[in-house]
Short mmCIF file of C-alpha atoms in Angstrom, two decimals:
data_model
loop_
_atom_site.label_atom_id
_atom_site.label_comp_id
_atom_site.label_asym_id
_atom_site.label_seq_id
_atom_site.Cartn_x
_atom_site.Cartn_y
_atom_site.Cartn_z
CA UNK A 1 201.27 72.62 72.90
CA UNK A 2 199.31 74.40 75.47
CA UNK A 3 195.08 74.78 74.94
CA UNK A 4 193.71 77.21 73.37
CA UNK A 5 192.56 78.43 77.16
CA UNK A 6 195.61 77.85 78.76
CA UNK A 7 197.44 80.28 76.45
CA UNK A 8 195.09 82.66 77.22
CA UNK A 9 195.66 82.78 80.32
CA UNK A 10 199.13 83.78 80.38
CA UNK A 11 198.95 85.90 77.67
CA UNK A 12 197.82 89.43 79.70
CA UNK A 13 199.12 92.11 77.99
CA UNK A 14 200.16 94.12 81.31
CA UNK A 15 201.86 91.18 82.79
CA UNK A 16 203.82 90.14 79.20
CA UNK A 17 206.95 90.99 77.78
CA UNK A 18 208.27 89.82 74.30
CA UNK A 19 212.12 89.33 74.03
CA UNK A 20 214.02 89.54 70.77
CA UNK A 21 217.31 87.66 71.23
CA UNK A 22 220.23 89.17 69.12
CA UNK A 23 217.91 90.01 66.16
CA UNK A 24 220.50 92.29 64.92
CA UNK A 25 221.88 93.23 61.56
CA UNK A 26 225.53 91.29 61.83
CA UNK A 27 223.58 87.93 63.20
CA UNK A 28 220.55 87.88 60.86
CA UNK A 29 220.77 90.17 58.33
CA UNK A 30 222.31 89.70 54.94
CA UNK A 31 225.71 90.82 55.99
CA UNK A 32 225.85 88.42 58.62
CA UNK A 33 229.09 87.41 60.71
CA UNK A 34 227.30 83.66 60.76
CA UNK A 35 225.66 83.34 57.22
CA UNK A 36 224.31 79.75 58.13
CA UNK A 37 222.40 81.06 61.00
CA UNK A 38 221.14 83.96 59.11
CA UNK A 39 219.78 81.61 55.74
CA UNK A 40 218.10 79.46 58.52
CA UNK A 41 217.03 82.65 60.36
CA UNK A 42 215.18 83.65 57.00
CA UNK A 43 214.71 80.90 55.26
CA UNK A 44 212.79 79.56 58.04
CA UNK A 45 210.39 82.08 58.61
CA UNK A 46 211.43 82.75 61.80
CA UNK A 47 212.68 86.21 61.59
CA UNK A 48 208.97 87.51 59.92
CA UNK A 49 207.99 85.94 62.63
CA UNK A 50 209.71 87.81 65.35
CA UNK A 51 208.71 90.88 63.25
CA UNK A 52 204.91 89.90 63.26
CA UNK A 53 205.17 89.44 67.24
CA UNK A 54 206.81 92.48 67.56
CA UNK A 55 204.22 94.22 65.30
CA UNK A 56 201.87 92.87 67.81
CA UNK A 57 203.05 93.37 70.61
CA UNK A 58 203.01 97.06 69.76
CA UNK A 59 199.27 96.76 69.18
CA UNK A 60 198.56 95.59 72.18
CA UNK A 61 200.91 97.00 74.56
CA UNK A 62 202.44 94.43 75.10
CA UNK A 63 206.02 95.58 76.20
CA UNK A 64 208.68 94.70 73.55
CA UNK A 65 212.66 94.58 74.65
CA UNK A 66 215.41 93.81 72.23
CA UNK A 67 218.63 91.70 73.27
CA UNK A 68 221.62 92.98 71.55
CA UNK A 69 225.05 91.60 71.70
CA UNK A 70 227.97 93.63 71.02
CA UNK A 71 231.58 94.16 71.99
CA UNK A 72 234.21 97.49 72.36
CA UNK A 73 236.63 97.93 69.12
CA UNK A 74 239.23 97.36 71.68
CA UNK A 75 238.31 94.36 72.95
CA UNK A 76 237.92 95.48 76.57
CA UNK A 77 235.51 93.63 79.09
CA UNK A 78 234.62 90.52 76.26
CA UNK A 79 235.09 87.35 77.40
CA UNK A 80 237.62 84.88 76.33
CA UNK A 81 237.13 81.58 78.04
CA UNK A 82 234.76 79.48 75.85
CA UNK A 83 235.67 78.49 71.94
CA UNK A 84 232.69 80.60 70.76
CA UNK A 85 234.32 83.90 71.65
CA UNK A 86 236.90 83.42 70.46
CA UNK A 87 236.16 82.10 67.13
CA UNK A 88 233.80 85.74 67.14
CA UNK A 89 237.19 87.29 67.18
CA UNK A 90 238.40 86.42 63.80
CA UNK A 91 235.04 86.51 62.22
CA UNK A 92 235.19 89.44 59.12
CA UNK A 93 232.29 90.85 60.82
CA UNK A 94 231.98 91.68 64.25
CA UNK A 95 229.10 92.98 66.46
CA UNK A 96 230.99 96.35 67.30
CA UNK A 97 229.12 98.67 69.55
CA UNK A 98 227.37 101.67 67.18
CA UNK A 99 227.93 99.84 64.04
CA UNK A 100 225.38 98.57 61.32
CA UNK A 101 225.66 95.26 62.64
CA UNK A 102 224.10 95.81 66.46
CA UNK A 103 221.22 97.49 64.57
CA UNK A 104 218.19 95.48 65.09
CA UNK A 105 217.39 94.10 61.78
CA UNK A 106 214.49 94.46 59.13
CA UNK A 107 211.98 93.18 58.76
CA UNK A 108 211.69 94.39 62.98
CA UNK A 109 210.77 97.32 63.68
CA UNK A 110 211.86 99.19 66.69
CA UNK A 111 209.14 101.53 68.26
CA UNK A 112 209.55 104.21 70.37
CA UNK A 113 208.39 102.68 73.64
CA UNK A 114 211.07 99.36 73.17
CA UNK A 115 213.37 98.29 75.32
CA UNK A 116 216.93 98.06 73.87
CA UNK A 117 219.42 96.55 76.13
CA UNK A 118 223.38 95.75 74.95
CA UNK A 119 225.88 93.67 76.82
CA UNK A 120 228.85 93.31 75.95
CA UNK A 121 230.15 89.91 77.87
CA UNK A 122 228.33 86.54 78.49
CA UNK A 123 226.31 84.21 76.71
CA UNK A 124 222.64 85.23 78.26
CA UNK A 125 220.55 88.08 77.41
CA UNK A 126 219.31 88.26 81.00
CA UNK A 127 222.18 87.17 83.62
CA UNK A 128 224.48 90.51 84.37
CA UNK A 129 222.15 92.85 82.17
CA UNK A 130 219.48 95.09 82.98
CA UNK A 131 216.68 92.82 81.77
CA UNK A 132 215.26 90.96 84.45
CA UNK A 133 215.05 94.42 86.67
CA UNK A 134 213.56 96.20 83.90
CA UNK A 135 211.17 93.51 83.87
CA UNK A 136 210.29 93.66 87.33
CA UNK A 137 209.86 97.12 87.35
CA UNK A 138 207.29 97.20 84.61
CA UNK A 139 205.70 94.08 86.58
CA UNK A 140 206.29 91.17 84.10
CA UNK A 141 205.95 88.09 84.79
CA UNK A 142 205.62 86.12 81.47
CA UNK A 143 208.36 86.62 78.99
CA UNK A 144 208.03 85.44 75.24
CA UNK A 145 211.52 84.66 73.77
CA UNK A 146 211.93 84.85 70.39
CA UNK A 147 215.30 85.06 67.97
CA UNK A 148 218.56 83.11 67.29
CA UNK A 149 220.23 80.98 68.35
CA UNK A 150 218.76 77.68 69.59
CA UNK A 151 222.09 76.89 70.13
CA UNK A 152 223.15 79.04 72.80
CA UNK A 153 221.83 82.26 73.48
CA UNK A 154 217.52 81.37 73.70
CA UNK A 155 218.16 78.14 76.25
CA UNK A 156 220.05 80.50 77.90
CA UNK A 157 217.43 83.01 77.61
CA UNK A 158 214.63 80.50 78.44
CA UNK A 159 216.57 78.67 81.23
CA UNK A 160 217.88 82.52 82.87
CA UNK A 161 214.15 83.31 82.94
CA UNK A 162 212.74 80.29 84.86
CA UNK A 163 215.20 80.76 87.04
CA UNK A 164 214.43 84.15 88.18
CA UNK A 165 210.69 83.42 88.55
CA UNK A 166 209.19 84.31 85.59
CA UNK A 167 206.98 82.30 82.90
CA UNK A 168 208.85 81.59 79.63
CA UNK A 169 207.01 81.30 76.57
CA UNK A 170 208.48 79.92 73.46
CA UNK A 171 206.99 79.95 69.70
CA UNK A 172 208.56 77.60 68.22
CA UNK A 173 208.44 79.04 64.75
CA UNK A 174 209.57 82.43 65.83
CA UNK A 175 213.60 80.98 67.15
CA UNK A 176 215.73 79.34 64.64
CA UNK A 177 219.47 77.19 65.16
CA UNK A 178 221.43 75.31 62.99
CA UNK A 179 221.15 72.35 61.83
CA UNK A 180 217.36 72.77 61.44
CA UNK A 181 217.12 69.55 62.93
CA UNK A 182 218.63 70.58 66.18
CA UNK A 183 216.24 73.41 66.89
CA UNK A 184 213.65 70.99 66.79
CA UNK A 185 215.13 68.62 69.18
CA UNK A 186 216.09 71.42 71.33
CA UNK A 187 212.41 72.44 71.53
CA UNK A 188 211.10 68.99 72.05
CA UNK A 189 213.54 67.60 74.30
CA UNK A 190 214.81 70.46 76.29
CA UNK A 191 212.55 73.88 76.14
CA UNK A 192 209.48 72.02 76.65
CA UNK A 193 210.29 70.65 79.80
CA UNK A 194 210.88 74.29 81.28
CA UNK A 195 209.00 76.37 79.17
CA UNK A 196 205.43 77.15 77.30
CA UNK A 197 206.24 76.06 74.03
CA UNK A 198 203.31 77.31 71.22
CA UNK A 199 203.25 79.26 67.76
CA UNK A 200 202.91 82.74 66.58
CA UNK A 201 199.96 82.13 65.62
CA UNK A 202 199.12 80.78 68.47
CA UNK A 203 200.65 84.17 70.48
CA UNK A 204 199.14 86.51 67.65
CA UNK A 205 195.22 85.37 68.33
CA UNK A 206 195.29 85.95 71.94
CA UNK A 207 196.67 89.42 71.45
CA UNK A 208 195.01 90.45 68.51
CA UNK A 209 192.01 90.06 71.46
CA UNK A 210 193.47 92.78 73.90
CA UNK A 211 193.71 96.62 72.63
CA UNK A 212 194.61 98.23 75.60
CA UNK A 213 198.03 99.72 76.27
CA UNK A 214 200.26 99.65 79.18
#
């Protein structure tokens, strides 16, 4: 875990951005296409988590931009070539664009000033979306990820970010996988070699200390 300093220091509000990765309604919520995921979403903590970040990040002005993964009803422009997609296919609830389940789910709340950005292909919430421009144009730098799954979609997240230059920060209590077990080995063995790995409380006492907005 980083100091107490250390955190600080990365953690200015006009240079931060907090992502919320696929924090939506079909993934996490109680209808969800992957129940598992969801009861360890919840069950976990991690998704009041995300919401207290969220919460404040709006406080602080901190910019806030939500990942959502969905698909067409017809199909058209999802990917096909790995198992996951097409298991997603038969699922009895699917991610379809405009539906309940791309909604971002409670206990989050969306604010007027948030980012939402869909894609409807790939694995990553920042290669071939608008994400790391939008980021760029609002001049951040450091990007908390937060949300499901440690599986997949936040290394992806996490590894898409370092990649493009920016500073990825990771609370650990705030992402959630299945088994349990993984997530934790994930973080310990894999994020924290790339990434800023800390707590929401951690995150939450640095900017409960800044007011200002962007």
């Amino acid at each position: 875990m980083p100091s107490y300093e250390q955190l600080g220091e990365l953690l200015d509000p006009t240079g931060t951005a907090l992502l919320t990765v696929e924090c939506q309604q079909g993934v996490v919520g109680p209808d969800s296409a992957l129940p598992e995921l969801a009861r360890a979403a919840r069950s976990s903590g991690a998704l009041r988590n995300v919401a207290r970040l969220v919460a404040a990040a709006h406080r602080s002005g901190v910019q806030v931009i939500h990942a959502i993964a969905e698909r067409r009803p017809d199909g058209r422009g999802a990917g096909r070539n790995a198992r996951l997609f097409r298991a997603a296919e038969r699922l009895p609830v699917r991610q379809l664009a405009g539906s309940t389940a791309v909604r971002v789910a409670p206990p989050i709340e969306v604010a007027e000033e948030d980012l939402v950005v869909r894609r409807l292909h790939g694995l990553s919430p920042l290669h071939g979306t608008e994400v790391d421009a939008l980021l760029r144009n609002l001049g951040c730098r450091v990007l908390i990820v937060t949300g499901v799954s440690a599986n997949v979609a936040v290394p992806n997240a996490v590894f898409d970010a370092v990649n493009l230059g920016y500073t990825a920060v990771v609370p650990a209590d705030a992402i959630a996988g299945v088994p349990a077990d993984y997530t934790a080995a994930v973080l310990r063995h894999t994020l924290a070699l790339v990434a800023t790995v800390t707590t929401t409380d951690g995150i939450l006492d640095h900017l409960g200390r800044t007011r200002g907005a962007r």
